[in-house]
PDB file of N, CA and C in Angstrom:
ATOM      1  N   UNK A   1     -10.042  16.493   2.793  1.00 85.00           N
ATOM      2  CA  UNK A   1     -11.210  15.797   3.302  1.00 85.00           C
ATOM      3  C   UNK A   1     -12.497  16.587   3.030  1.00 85.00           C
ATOM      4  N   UNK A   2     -12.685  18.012   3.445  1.00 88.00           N
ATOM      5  CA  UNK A   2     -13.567  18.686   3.082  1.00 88.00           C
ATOM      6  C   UNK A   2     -14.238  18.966   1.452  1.00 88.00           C
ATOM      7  N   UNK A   3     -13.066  18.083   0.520  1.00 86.00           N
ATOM      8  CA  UNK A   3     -13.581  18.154  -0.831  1.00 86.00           C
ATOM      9  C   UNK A   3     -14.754  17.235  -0.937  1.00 86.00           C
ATOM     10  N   UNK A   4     -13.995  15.883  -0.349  1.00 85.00           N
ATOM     11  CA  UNK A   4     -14.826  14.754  -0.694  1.00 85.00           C
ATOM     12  C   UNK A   4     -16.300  14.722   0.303  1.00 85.00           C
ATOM     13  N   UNK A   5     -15.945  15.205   1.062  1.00 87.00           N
ATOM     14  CA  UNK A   5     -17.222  15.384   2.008  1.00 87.00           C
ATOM     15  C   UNK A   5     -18.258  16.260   1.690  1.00 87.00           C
ATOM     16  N   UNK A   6     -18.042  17.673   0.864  1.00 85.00           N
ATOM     17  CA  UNK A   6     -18.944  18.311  -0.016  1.00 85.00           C
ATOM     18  C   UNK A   6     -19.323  17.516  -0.638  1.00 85.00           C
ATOM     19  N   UNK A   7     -18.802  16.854  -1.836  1.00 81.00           N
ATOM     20  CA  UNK A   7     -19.146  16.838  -3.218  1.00 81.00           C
ATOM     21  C   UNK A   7     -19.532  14.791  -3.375  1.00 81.00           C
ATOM     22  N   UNK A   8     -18.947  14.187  -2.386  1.00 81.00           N
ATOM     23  CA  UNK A   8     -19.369  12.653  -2.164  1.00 81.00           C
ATOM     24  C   UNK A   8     -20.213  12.121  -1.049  1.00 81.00           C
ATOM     25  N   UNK A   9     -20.250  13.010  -0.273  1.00 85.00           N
ATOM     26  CA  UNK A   9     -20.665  12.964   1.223  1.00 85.00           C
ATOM     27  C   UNK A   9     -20.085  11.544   2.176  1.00 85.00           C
ATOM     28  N   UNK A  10     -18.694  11.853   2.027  1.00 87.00           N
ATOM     29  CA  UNK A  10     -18.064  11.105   2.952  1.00 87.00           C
ATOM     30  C   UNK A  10     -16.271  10.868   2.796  1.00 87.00           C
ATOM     31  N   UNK A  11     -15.612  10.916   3.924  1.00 91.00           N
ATOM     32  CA  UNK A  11     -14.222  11.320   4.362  1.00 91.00           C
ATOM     33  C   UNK A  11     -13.373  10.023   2.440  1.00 91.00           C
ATOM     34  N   UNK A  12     -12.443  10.670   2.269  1.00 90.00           N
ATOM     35  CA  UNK A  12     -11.842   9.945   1.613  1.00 90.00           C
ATOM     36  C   UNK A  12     -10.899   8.455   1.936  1.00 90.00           C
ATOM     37  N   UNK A  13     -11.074   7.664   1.500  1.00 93.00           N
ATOM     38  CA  UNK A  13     -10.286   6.616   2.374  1.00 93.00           C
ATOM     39  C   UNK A  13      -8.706   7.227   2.140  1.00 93.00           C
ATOM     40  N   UNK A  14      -8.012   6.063   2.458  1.00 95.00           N
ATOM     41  CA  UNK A  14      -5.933   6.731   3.184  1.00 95.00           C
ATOM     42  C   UNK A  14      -5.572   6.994   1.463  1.00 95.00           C
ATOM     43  N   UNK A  15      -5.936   5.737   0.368  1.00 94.00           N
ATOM     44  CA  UNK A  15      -5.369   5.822  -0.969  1.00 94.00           C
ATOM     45  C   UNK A  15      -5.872   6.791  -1.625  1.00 94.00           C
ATOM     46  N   UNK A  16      -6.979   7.159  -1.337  1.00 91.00           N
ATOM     47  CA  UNK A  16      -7.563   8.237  -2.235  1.00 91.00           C
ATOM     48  C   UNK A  16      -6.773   9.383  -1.394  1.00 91.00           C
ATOM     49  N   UNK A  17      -6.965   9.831  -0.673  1.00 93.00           N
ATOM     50  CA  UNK A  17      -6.265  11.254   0.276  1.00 93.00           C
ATOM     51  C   UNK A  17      -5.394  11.098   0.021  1.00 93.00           C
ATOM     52  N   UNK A  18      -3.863   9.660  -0.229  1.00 95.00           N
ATOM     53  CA  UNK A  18      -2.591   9.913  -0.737  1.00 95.00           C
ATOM     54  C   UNK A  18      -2.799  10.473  -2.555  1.00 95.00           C
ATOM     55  N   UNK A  19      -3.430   9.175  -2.871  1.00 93.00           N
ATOM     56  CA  UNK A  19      -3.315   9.631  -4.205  1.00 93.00           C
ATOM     57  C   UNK A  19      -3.554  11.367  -4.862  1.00 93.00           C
ATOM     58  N   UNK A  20      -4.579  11.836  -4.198  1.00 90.00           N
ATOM     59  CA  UNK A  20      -5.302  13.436  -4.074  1.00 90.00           C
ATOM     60  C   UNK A  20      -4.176  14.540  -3.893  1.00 90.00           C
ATOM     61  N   UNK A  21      -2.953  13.817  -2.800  1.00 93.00           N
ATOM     62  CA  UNK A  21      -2.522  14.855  -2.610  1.00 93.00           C
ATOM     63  C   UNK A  21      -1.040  15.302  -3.176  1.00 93.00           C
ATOM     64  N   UNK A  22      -0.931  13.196  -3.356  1.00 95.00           N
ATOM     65  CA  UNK A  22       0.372  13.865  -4.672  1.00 95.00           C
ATOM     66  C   UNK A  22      -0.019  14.134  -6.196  1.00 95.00           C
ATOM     67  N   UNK A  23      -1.594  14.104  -6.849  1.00 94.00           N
ATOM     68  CA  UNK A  23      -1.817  14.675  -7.525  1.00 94.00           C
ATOM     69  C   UNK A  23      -1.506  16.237  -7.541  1.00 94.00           C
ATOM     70  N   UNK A  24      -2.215  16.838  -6.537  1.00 93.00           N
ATOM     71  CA  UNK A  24      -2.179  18.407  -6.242  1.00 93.00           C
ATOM     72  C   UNK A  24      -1.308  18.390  -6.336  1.00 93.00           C
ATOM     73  N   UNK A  25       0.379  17.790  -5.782  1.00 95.00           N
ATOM     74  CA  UNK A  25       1.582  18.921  -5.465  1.00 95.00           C
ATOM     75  C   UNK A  25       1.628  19.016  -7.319  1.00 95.00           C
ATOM     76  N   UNK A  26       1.715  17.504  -7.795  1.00 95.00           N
ATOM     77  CA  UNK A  26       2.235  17.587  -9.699  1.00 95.00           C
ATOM     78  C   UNK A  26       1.765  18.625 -10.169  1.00 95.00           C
ATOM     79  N   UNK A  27      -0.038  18.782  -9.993  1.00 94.00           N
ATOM     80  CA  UNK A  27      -0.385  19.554 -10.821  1.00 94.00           C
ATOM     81  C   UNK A  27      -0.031  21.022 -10.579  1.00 94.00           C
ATOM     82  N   UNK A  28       0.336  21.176  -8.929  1.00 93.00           N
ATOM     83  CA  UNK A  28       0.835  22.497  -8.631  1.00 93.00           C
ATOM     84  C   UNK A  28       2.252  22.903  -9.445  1.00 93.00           C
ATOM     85  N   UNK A  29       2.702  21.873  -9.870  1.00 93.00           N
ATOM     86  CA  UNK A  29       4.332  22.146  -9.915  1.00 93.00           C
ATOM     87  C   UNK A  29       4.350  22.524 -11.650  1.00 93.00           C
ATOM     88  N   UNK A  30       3.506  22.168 -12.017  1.00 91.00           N
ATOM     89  CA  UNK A  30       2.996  22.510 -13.820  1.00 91.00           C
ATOM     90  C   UNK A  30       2.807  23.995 -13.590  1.00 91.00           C
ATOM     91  N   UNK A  31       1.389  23.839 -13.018  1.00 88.00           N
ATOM     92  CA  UNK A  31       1.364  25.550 -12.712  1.00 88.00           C
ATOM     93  C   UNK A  31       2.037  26.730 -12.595  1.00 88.00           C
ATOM     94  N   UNK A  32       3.288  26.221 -11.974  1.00 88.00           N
ATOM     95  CA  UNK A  32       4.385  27.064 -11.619  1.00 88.00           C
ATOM     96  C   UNK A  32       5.060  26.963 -12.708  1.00 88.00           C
ATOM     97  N   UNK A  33       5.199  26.274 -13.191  1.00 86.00           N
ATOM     98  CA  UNK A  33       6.309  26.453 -14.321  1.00 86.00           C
ATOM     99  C   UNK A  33       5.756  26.887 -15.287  1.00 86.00           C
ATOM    100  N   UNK A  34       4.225  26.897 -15.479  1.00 83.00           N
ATOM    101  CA  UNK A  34       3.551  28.180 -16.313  1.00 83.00           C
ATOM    102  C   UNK A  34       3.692  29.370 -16.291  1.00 83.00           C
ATOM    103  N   UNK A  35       3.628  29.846 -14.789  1.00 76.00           N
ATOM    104  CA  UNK A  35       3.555  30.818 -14.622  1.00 76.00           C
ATOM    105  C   UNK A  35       4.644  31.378 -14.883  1.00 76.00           C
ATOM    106  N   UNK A  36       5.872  30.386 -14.235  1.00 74.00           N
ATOM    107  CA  UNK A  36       7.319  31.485 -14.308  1.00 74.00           C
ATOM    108  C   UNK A  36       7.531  31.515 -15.843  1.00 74.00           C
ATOM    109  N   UNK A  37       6.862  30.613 -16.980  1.00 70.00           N
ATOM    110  CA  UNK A  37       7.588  30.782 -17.907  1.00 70.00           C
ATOM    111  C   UNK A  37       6.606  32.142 -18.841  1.00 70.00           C
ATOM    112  N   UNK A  38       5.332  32.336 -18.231  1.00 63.00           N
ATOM    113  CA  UNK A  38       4.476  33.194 -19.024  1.00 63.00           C
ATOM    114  C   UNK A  38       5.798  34.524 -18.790  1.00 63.00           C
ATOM    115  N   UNK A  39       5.393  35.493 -19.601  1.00 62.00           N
ATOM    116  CA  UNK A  39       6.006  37.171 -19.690  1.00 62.00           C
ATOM    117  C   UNK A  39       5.882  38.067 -18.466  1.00 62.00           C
ATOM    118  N   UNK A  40       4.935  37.600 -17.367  1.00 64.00           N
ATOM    119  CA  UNK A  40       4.667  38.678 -16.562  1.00 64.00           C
ATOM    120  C   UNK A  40       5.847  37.968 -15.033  1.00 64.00           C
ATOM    121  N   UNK A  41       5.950  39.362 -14.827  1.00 60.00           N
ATOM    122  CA  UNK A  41       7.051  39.086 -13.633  1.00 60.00           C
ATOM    123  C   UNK A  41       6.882  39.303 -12.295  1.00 60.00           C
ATOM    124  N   UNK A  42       6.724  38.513 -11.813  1.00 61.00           N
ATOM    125  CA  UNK A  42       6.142  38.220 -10.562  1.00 61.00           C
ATOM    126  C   UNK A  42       6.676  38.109  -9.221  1.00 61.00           C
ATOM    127  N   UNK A  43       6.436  38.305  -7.787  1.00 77.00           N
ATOM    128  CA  UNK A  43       7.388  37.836  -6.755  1.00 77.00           C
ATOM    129  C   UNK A  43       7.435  35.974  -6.592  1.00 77.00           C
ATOM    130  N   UNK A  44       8.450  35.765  -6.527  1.00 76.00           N
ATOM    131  CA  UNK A  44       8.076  34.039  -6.172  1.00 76.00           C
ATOM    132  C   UNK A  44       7.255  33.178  -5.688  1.00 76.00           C
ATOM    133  N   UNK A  45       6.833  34.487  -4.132  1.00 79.00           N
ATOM    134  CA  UNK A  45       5.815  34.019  -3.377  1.00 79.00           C
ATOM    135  C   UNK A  45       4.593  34.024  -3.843  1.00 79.00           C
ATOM    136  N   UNK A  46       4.014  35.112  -4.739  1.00 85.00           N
ATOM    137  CA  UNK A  46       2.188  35.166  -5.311  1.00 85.00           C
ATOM    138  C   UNK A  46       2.666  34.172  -6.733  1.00 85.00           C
ATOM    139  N   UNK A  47       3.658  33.879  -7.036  1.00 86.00           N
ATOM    140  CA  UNK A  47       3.596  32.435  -8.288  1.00 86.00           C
ATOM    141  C   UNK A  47       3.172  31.469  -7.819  1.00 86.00           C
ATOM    142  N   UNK A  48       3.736  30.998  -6.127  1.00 87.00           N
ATOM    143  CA  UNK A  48       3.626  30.030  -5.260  1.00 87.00           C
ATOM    144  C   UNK A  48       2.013  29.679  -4.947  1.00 87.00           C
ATOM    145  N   UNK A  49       1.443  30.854  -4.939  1.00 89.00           N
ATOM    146  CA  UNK A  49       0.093  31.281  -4.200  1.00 89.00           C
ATOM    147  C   UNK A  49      -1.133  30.998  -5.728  1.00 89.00           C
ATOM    148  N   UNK A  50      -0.582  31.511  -6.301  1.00 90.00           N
ATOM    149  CA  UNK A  50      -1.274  31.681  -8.017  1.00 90.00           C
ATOM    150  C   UNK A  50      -1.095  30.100  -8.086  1.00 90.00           C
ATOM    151  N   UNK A  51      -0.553  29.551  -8.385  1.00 91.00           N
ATOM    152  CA  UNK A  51      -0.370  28.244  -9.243  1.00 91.00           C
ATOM    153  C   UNK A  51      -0.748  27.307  -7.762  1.00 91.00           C
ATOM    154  N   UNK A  52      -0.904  27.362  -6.375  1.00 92.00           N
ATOM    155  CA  UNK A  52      -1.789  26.332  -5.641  1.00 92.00           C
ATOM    156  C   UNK A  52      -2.781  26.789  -5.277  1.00 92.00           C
ATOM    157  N   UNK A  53      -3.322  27.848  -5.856  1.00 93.00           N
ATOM    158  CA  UNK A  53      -4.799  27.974  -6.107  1.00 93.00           C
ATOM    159  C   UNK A  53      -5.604  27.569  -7.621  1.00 93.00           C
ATOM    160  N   UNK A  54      -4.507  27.598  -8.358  1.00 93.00           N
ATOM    161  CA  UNK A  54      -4.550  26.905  -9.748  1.00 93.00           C
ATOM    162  C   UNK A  54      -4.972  25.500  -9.745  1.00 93.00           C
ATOM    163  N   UNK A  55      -3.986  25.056  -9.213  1.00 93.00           N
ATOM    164  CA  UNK A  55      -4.000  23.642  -8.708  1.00 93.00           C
ATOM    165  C   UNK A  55      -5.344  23.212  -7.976  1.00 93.00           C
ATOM    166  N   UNK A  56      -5.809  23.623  -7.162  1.00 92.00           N
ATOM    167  CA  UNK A  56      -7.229  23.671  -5.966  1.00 92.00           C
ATOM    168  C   UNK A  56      -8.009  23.394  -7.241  1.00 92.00           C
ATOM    169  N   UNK A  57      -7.966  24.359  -7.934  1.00 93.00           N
ATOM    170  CA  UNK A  57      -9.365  24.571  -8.552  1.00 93.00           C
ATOM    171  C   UNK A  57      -9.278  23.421  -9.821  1.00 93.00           C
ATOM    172  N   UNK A  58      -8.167  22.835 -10.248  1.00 92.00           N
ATOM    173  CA  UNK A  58      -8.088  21.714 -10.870  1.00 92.00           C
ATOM    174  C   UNK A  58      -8.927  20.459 -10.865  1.00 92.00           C
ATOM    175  N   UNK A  59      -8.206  20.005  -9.214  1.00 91.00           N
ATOM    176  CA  UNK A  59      -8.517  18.837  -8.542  1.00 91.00           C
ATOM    177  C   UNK A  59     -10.417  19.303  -8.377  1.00 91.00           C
ATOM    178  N   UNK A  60     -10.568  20.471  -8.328  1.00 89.00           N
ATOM    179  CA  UNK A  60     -11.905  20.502  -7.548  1.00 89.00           C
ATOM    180  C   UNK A  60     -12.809  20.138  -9.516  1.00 89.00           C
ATOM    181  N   UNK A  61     -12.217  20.713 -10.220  1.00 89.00           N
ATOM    182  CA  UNK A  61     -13.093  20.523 -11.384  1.00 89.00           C
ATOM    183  C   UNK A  61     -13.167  19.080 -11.538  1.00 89.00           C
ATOM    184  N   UNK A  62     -11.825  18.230 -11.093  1.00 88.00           N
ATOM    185  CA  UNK A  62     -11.924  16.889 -11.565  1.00 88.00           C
ATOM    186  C   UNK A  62     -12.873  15.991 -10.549  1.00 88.00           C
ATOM    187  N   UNK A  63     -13.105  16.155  -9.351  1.00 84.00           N
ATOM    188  CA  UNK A  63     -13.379  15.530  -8.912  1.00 84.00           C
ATOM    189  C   UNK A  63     -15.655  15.547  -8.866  1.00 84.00           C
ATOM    190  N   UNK A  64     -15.512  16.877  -9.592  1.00 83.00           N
ATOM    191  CA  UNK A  64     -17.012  17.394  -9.836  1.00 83.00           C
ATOM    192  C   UNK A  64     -17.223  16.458 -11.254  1.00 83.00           C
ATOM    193  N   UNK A  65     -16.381  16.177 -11.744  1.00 85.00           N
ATOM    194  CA  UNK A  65     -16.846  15.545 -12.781  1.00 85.00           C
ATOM    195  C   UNK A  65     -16.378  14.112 -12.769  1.00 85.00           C
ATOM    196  N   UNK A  66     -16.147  13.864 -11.648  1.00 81.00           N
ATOM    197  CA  UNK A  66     -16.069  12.315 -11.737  1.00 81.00           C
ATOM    198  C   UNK A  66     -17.767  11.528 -11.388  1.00 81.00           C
ATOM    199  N   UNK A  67     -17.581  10.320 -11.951  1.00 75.00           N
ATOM    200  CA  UNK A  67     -18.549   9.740 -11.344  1.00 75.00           C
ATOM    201  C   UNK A  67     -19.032   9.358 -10.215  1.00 75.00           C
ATOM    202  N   UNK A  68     -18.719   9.391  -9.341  1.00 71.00           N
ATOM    203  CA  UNK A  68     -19.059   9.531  -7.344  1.00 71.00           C
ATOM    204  C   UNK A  68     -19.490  10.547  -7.433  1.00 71.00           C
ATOM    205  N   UNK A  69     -19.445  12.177  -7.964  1.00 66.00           N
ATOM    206  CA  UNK A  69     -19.981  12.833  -7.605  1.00 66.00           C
ATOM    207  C   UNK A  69     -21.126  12.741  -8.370  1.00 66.00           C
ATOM    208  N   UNK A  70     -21.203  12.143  -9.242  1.00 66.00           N
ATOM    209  CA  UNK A  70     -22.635  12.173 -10.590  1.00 66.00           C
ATOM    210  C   UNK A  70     -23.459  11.340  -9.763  1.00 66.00           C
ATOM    211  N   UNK A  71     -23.136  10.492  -9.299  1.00 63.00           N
ATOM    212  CA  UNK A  71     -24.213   9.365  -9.047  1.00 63.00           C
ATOM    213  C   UNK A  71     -24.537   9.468  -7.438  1.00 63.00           C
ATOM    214  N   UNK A  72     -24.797  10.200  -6.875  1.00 57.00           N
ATOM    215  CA  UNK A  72     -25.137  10.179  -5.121  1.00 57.00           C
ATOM    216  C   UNK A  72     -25.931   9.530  -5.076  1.00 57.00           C
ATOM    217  N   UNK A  73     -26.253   8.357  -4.047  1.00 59.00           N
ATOM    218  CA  UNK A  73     -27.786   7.793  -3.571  1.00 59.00           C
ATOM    219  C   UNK A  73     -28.278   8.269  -2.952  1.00 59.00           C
TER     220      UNK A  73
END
């Protein structure tokens, strides 16, 4: 909620907040499988941590460049 309320100035309706948030887990779950497959060896838990902060910063680029955020009245 706090994304859309920065960057649209106002709460997301129920489809957008569902849709938002099974975006994040997908794109989290890519992430991870980046990570585990890159060379460096890691504990499970900071892959976990790395790739849904990966993810955060995804959704946050996409939603800066959508058009709701371009066009505020």
């Amino acid at each position: 909620d706090q994304l859309f309320l920065v960057t649209v100035g106002r709460a997301p309706i129920d489809d957008e907040r569902q849709t938002l948030l099974e975006v994040l887990e997908r794109i989290r779950e890519k992430w991870l499988r980046h990570e585990v497959s890159s060379p460096q060896v890691e504990k499970r838990v900071e892959l976990e941590r790395k790739s849904t902060r990966r993810a955060y910063q995804t959704i946050c680029h996409a939603v800066l460049s959508s058009a709701a955020f371009l066009y505020i009245d």
